[in-house]
mmCIF file of N, CA, C and O in Angstrom:
data_model
loop_
_atom_site.group_PDB
_atom_site.id
_atom_site.type_symbol
_atom_site.label_atom_id
_atom_site.label_comp_id
_atom_site.label_asym_id
_atom_site.label_seq_id
_atom_site.Cartn_x
_atom_site.Cartn_y
_atom_site.Cartn_z
ATOM 1 N N MET A 1 -1.546 -14.589 -6.583
ATOM 2 C CA MET A 1 -1.759 -13.705 -7.491
ATOM 3 C C MET A 1 -1.092 -12.673 -7.696
ATOM 4 O O MET A 1 -0.531 -12.563 -6.744
ATOM 5 N N ASP A 2 -0.965 -11.998 -8.842
ATOM 6 C CA ASP A 2 0.433 -10.997 -9.513
ATOM 7 C C ASP A 2 0.087 -10.016 -8.547
ATOM 8 O O ASP A 2 -1.039 -9.658 -8.247
ATOM 9 N N PRO A 3 0.993 -9.434 -7.614
ATOM 10 C CA PRO A 3 0.682 -8.246 -6.751
ATOM 11 C C PRO A 3 0.471 -6.890 -7.552
ATOM 12 O O PRO A 3 -0.164 -5.659 -6.933
ATOM 13 N N VAL A 4 0.538 -7.067 -9.004
ATOM 14 C CA VAL A 4 0.305 -5.890 -9.917
ATOM 15 C C VAL A 4 -0.684 -6.441 -10.767
ATOM 16 O O VAL A 4 -0.082 -6.660 -12.096
ATOM 17 N N ALA A 5 -1.994 -6.430 -10.448
ATOM 18 C CA ALA A 5 -3.002 -6.808 -11.366
ATOM 19 C C ALA A 5 -3.755 -5.717 -11.717
ATOM 20 O O ALA A 5 -3.809 -5.164 -10.910
ATOM 21 N N GLN A 6 -3.828 -5.820 -13.101
ATOM 22 C CA GLN A 6 -4.542 -4.972 -13.647
ATOM 23 C C GLN A 6 -4.076 -3.448 -13.537
ATOM 24 O O GLN A 6 -4.927 -2.456 -13.394
ATOM 25 N N GLY A 7 -2.791 -3.130 -13.085
ATOM 26 C CA GLY A 7 -2.479 -2.005 -13.561
ATOM 27 C C GLY A 7 -2.182 -1.439 -11.961
ATOM 28 O O GLY A 7 -1.928 -0.322 -11.570
ATOM 29 N N LYS A 8 -2.580 -2.537 -11.050
ATOM 30 C CA LYS A 8 -2.549 -1.659 -9.783
ATOM 31 C C LYS A 8 -2.129 -2.327 -8.978
ATOM 32 O O LYS A 8 -1.479 -3.771 -8.584
ATOM 33 N N ILE A 9 -1.446 -2.168 -7.689
ATOM 34 C CA ILE A 9 -0.530 -2.888 -7.024
ATOM 35 C C ILE A 9 -1.130 -2.836 -5.629
ATOM 36 O O ILE A 9 -1.878 -2.388 -4.733
ATOM 37 N N ASN A 10 -1.284 -3.988 -5.541
ATOM 38 C CA ASN A 10 -1.702 -4.859 -4.035
ATOM 39 C C ASN A 10 -1.357 -4.760 -3.217
ATOM 40 O O ASN A 10 0.081 -5.282 -3.154
ATOM 41 N N ILE A 11 -0.926 -3.868 -2.103
ATOM 42 C CA ILE A 11 -0.544 -3.175 -0.992
ATOM 43 C C ILE A 11 -0.693 -4.267 0.334
ATOM 44 O O ILE A 11 0.327 -4.418 0.986
ATOM 45 N N ASN A 12 -1.167 -5.586 -0.101
ATOM 46 C CA ASN A 12 -1.345 -6.464 0.710
ATOM 47 C C ASN A 12 0.252 -7.964 0.618
ATOM 48 O O ASN A 12 0.363 -8.800 1.419
ATOM 49 N N LYS A 13 0.504 -7.943 -0.883
ATOM 50 C CA LYS A 13 1.397 -8.625 -1.655
ATOM 51 C C LYS A 13 2.433 -7.996 -2.068
ATOM 52 O O LYS A 13 3.596 -8.826 -1.843
ATOM 53 N N ALA A 14 2.571 -6.742 -2.279
ATOM 54 C CA ALA A 14 3.859 -5.880 -2.895
ATOM 55 C C ALA A 14 4.999 -6.108 -1.932
ATOM 56 O O ALA A 14 5.254 -6.211 -1.132
ATOM 57 N N THR A 15 5.846 -6.140 -3.134
ATOM 58 C CA THR A 15 7.524 -6.161 -2.281
ATOM 59 C C THR A 15 7.728 -4.703 -2.029
ATOM 60 O O THR A 15 6.759 -3.503 -2.650
ATOM 61 N N ALA A 16 8.958 -4.210 -1.326
ATOM 62 C CA ALA A 16 9.106 -2.979 -1.515
ATOM 63 C C ALA A 16 9.312 -2.099 -2.803
ATOM 64 O O ALA A 16 9.032 -0.857 -2.854
ATOM 65 N N GLU A 17 10.151 -2.790 -3.637
ATOM 66 C CA GLU A 17 10.253 -2.302 -5.010
ATOM 67 C C GLU A 17 9.029 -1.903 -5.844
ATOM 68 O O GLU A 17 8.955 -0.902 -6.337
ATOM 69 N N GLU A 18 8.426 -2.989 -5.642
ATOM 70 C CA GLU A 18 6.896 -2.219 -6.442
ATOM 71 C C GLU A 18 6.072 -1.000 -5.622
ATOM 72 O O GLU A 18 5.576 -0.579 -6.470
ATOM 73 N N LEU A 19 6.093 -1.350 -4.291
ATOM 74 C CA LEU A 19 5.456 0.162 -3.562
ATOM 75 C C LEU A 19 6.112 1.227 -3.881
ATOM 76 O O LEU A 19 5.582 2.157 -3.836
ATOM 77 N N THR A 20 7.584 1.037 -4.051
ATOM 78 C CA THR A 20 8.142 2.132 -4.045
ATOM 79 C C THR A 20 7.601 2.959 -5.601
ATOM 80 O O THR A 20 8.292 4.102 -5.731
ATOM 81 N N SER A 21 7.371 2.105 -6.311
ATOM 82 C CA SER A 21 6.697 3.001 -7.737
ATOM 83 C C SER A 21 5.579 3.648 -7.334
ATOM 84 O O SER A 21 5.366 4.053 -8.383
ATOM 85 N N LEU A 22 4.831 3.536 -6.711
ATOM 86 C CA LEU A 22 3.927 4.597 -6.245
ATOM 87 C C LEU A 22 4.395 6.031 -5.696
ATOM 88 O O LEU A 22 5.503 6.089 -5.292
ATOM 89 N N SER A 23 3.839 6.810 -6.604
ATOM 90 C CA SER A 23 4.167 8.267 -6.648
ATOM 91 C C SER A 23 4.026 8.622 -5.059
ATOM 92 O O SER A 23 3.114 8.726 -4.374
ATOM 93 N N GLY A 24 5.177 9.368 -4.638
ATOM 94 C CA GLY A 24 5.187 9.765 -3.221
ATOM 95 C C GLY A 24 5.594 8.754 -2.274
ATOM 96 O O GLY A 24 5.671 9.053 -1.275
ATOM 97 N N ILE A 25 5.565 7.373 -2.416
ATOM 98 C CA ILE A 25 5.785 6.034 -1.597
ATOM 99 C C ILE A 25 7.765 5.851 -1.643
ATOM 100 O O ILE A 25 8.089 5.318 -3.516
ATOM 101 N N GLY A 26 8.452 6.392 -0.923
ATOM 102 C CA GLY A 26 10.085 5.992 -1.251
ATOM 103 C C GLY A 26 10.334 4.704 -0.141
ATOM 104 O O GLY A 26 9.265 3.991 -0.043
ATOM 105 N N GLU A 27 11.559 4.559 0.159
ATOM 106 C CA GLU A 27 11.728 2.751 0.549
ATOM 107 C C GLU A 27 11.072 3.155 1.369
ATOM 108 O O GLU A 27 10.967 2.087 2.506
ATOM 109 N N ALA A 28 11.894 4.280 2.581
ATOM 110 C CA ALA A 28 11.038 4.109 3.901
ATOM 111 C C ALA A 28 9.659 3.794 4.304
ATOM 112 O O ALA A 28 9.019 2.996 4.935
ATOM 113 N N LYS A 29 8.731 4.591 3.466
ATOM 114 C CA LYS A 29 7.272 4.262 3.497
ATOM 115 C C LYS A 29 7.006 2.902 2.961
ATOM 116 O O LYS A 29 6.217 2.136 3.686
ATOM 117 N N ALA A 30 7.692 2.626 1.790
ATOM 118 C CA ALA A 30 7.418 0.906 1.465
ATOM 119 C C ALA A 30 7.650 0.352 2.561
ATOM 120 O O ALA A 30 6.665 -1.050 3.113
ATOM 121 N N LEU A 31 8.957 0.332 2.936
ATOM 122 C CA LEU A 31 9.018 -1.219 4.388
ATOM 123 C C LEU A 31 8.018 -0.458 5.306
ATOM 124 O O LEU A 31 7.775 -1.924 6.321
ATOM 125 N N ALA A 32 7.720 0.598 5.597
ATOM 126 C CA ALA A 32 6.860 1.059 7.317
ATOM 127 C C ALA A 32 5.298 0.189 6.369
ATOM 128 O O ALA A 32 4.778 0.251 7.368
ATOM 129 N N ILE A 33 5.052 0.367 5.282
ATOM 130 C CA ILE A 33 3.818 -0.541 4.911
ATOM 131 C C ILE A 33 4.317 -2.147 5.115
ATOM 132 O O ILE A 33 2.958 -2.476 5.624
ATOM 133 N N ILE A 34 5.253 -2.489 4.493
ATOM 134 C CA ILE A 34 5.352 -4.094 4.677
ATOM 135 C C ILE A 34 5.317 -4.292 6.491
ATOM 136 O O ILE A 34 4.772 -5.227 6.627
ATOM 137 N N GLU A 35 6.215 -3.519 7.151
ATOM 138 C CA GLU A 35 6.152 -3.797 8.597
ATOM 139 C C GLU A 35 4.777 -3.977 9.229
ATOM 140 O O GLU A 35 4.106 -4.464 10.188
ATOM 141 N N TYR A 36 3.945 -2.754 8.269
ATOM 142 C CA TYR A 36 1.985 -2.746 8.811
ATOM 143 C C TYR A 36 1.868 -3.824 8.424
ATOM 144 O O TYR A 36 1.169 -4.518 9.890
ATOM 145 N N ARG A 37 1.438 -4.287 7.619
ATOM 146 C CA ARG A 37 1.040 -5.531 7.751
ATOM 147 C C ARG A 37 1.326 -7.064 7.996
ATOM 148 O O ARG A 37 0.543 -7.643 8.868
ATOM 149 N N GLU A 38 2.940 -6.987 8.504
ATOM 150 C CA GLU A 38 3.059 -8.000 9.015
ATOM 151 C C GLU A 38 2.702 -8.158 10.094
ATOM 152 O O GLU A 38 2.470 -9.119 11.245
ATOM 153 N N THR A 39 2.546 -6.689 10.989
ATOM 154 C CA THR A 39 2.240 -7.010 12.715
ATOM 155 C C THR A 39 0.953 -6.895 12.360
ATOM 156 O O THR A 39 0.388 -7.234 13.747
ATOM 157 N N ASN A 40 0.033 -6.119 11.678
ATOM 158 C CA ASN A 40 -1.276 -6.223 11.803
ATOM 159 C C ASN A 40 -2.213 -7.083 10.669
ATOM 160 O O ASN A 40 -3.228 -7.064 10.833
ATOM 161 N N GLY A 41 -1.695 -7.631 10.243
ATOM 162 C CA GLY A 41 -2.647 -8.554 8.784
ATOM 163 C C GLY A 41 -2.781 -7.812 7.847
ATOM 164 O O GLY A 41 -2.591 -6.530 7.864
ATOM 165 N N ALA A 42 -3.382 -8.349 7.497
ATOM 166 C CA ALA A 42 -3.766 -7.225 5.785
ATOM 167 C C ALA A 42 -4.675 -6.533 5.573
ATOM 168 O O ALA A 42 -4.987 -6.174 6.958
ATOM 169 N N PHE A 43 -4.333 -5.345 4.816
ATOM 170 C CA PHE A 43 -5.182 -4.425 5.136
ATOM 171 C C PHE A 43 -6.875 -4.650 4.190
ATOM 172 O O PHE A 43 -6.637 -5.572 3.084
ATOM 173 N N ARG A 44 -7.954 -4.202 4.990
ATOM 174 C CA ARG A 44 -8.854 -4.827 4.301
ATOM 175 C C ARG A 44 -9.447 -3.991 3.355
ATOM 176 O O ARG A 44 -10.572 -4.222 2.463
ATOM 177 N N GLU A 45 -9.122 -2.523 3.134
ATOM 178 C CA GLU A 45 -9.439 -1.686 2.482
ATOM 179 C C GLU A 45 -8.164 -0.525 2.211
ATOM 180 O O GLU A 45 -7.663 -0.578 3.136
ATOM 181 N N THR A 46 -8.339 0.199 0.951
ATOM 182 C CA THR A 46 -7.480 0.753 0.305
ATOM 183 C C THR A 46 -7.033 1.940 1.073
ATOM 184 O O THR A 46 -6.098 1.939 1.628
ATOM 185 N N ALA A 47 -8.361 2.425 1.584
ATOM 186 C CA ALA A 47 -8.302 3.744 2.922
ATOM 187 C C ALA A 47 -7.354 3.104 4.000
ATOM 188 O O ALA A 47 -6.572 4.118 4.853
ATOM 189 N N ASP A 48 -7.002 1.460 4.574
ATOM 190 C CA ASP A 48 -6.430 1.545 5.586
ATOM 191 C C ASP A 48 -4.808 1.485 5.606
ATOM 192 O O ASP A 48 -4.241 1.562 6.792
ATOM 193 N N ILE A 49 -4.508 1.935 4.380
ATOM 194 C CA ILE A 49 -3.063 2.375 4.615
ATOM 195 C C ILE A 49 -2.668 3.535 5.364
ATOM 196 O O ILE A 49 -1.554 3.787 5.290
ATOM 197 N N MET A 50 -3.762 4.278 5.418
ATOM 198 C CA MET A 50 -3.358 5.805 6.212
ATOM 199 C C MET A 50 -2.955 5.737 7.584
ATOM 200 O O MET A 50 -2.730 6.308 8.217
ATOM 201 N N LYS A 51 -3.298 4.225 8.216
ATOM 202 C CA LYS A 51 -3.143 3.837 9.261
ATOM 203 C C LYS A 51 -1.542 3.771 9.677
ATOM 204 O O LYS A 51 -1.398 3.749 10.686
ATOM 205 N N VAL A 52 -0.841 3.661 8.331
ATOM 206 C CA VAL A 52 0.908 3.574 8.285
ATOM 207 C C VAL A 52 1.100 4.950 8.646
ATOM 208 O O VAL A 52 0.966 5.889 7.850
ATOM 209 N N SER A 53 2.444 4.954 9.909
ATOM 210 C CA SER A 53 3.229 6.278 10.071
ATOM 211 C C SER A 53 3.413 7.250 8.427
ATOM 212 O O SER A 53 4.035 6.317 8.104
ATOM 213 N N GLY A 54 3.186 8.169 8.480
ATOM 214 C CA GLY A 54 3.847 8.719 7.100
ATOM 215 C C GLY A 54 2.972 8.700 5.936
ATOM 216 O O GLY A 54 3.042 9.672 5.228
ATOM 217 N N ILE A 55 1.824 8.098 6.090
ATOM 218 C CA ILE A 55 0.675 8.435 4.815
ATOM 219 C C ILE A 55 -0.380 8.649 5.645
ATOM 220 O O ILE A 55 -1.440 8.207 6.156
ATOM 221 N N GLY A 56 -0.522 10.178 4.946
ATOM 222 C CA GLY A 56 -1.877 11.067 5.348
ATOM 223 C C GLY A 56 -2.729 10.990 4.292
ATOM 224 O O GLY A 56 -2.770 10.075 3.040
ATOM 225 N N GLU A 57 -4.140 11.643 4.425
ATOM 226 C CA GLU A 57 -4.960 11.709 3.454
ATOM 227 C C GLU A 57 -4.598 12.293 2.313
ATOM 228 O O GLU A 57 -5.205 11.693 0.908
ATOM 229 N N ALA A 58 -3.474 12.811 1.942
ATOM 230 C CA ALA A 58 -2.809 13.919 0.972
ATOM 231 C C ALA A 58 -2.413 12.823 -0.095
ATOM 232 O O ALA A 58 -2.656 12.887 -1.362
ATOM 233 N N LEU A 59 -1.535 11.976 0.511
ATOM 234 C CA LEU A 59 -0.920 11.456 -0.439
ATOM 235 C C LEU A 59 -1.524 10.340 -0.531
ATOM 236 O O LEU A 59 -1.519 9.461 -1.458
ATOM 237 N N TYR A 60 -2.820 9.545 0.203
ATOM 238 C CA TYR A 60 -3.396 8.269 -0.288
ATOM 239 C C TYR A 60 -4.449 8.853 -1.163
ATOM 240 O O TYR A 60 -4.637 8.023 -2.156
ATOM 241 N N ASN A 61 -4.526 9.897 -1.361
ATOM 242 C CA ASN A 61 -5.653 10.762 -2.616
ATOM 243 C C ASN A 61 -5.008 10.346 -3.752
ATOM 244 O O ASN A 61 -5.344 10.228 -5.036
ATOM 245 N N LYS A 62 -3.297 10.727 -3.673
ATOM 246 C CA LYS A 62 -2.579 10.369 -4.655
ATOM 247 C C LYS A 62 -2.412 9.081 -5.309
ATOM 248 O O LYS A 62 -2.503 9.340 -6.412
ATOM 249 N N ILE A 63 -2.496 8.750 -4.578
ATOM 250 C CA ILE A 63 -2.129 6.748 -4.676
ATOM 251 C C ILE A 63 -3.434 5.793 -5.128
ATOM 252 O O ILE A 63 -3.183 4.711 -5.239
ATOM 253 N N LYS A 64 -4.649 6.290 -4.464
ATOM 254 C CA LYS A 64 -5.704 5.297 -3.980
ATOM 255 C C LYS A 64 -5.988 4.606 -5.264
ATOM 256 O O LYS A 64 -6.412 3.460 -5.403
ATOM 257 N N ASP A 65 -5.805 5.463 -6.325
ATOM 258 C CA ASP A 65 -5.965 4.532 -7.685
ATOM 259 C C ASP A 65 -5.096 3.517 -8.491
ATOM 260 O O ASP A 65 -5.451 3.125 -9.314
ATOM 261 N N ASP A 66 -4.018 3.774 -7.669
ATOM 262 C CA ASP A 66 -3.557 2.709 -8.290
ATOM 263 C C ASP A 66 -2.948 1.564 -7.325
ATOM 264 O O ASP A 66 -2.349 1.059 -7.630
ATOM 265 N N ILE A 67 -3.728 1.821 -6.139
ATOM 266 C CA ILE A 67 -3.692 0.277 -5.066
ATOM 267 C C ILE A 67 -4.821 -0.394 -5.181
ATOM 268 O O ILE A 67 -5.723 -0.051 -5.443
ATOM 269 N N ASP A 68 -4.716 -1.851 -4.609
ATOM 270 C CA ASP A 68 -6.100 -2.644 -4.240
ATOM 271 C C ASP A 68 -5.210 -3.701 -3.016
ATOM 272 O O ASP A 68 -4.508 -3.463 -3.016
ATOM 273 N N VAL A 69 -6.434 -4.169 -2.524
ATOM 274 C CA VAL A 69 -6.462 -4.998 -1.616
ATOM 275 C C VAL A 69 -6.998 -6.331 -1.590
ATOM 276 O O VAL A 69 -6.667 -7.219 -1.130
ATOM 277 N N SER A 70 -7.425 -7.092 -3.030
ATOM 278 C CA SER A 70 -8.211 -7.701 -3.432
ATOM 279 C C SER A 70 -6.817 -8.880 -3.730
ATOM 280 O O SER A 70 -6.009 -8.695 -3.907
#
């Protein structure tokens, strides 16, 4: 399935380039998201992205409507 479905970015499948299109996500955070999912497995819900170092509640609230895990 396309990592950018219904206008949302699937944080379990997206490339670093796709992740950096999110507001507030630069290359370092995009790579941290990829590293986290490779180490810990797929995100089960969008809020799990806050387990990634450097992504807190404020950033999550900014991107939560633009991300998906399905």
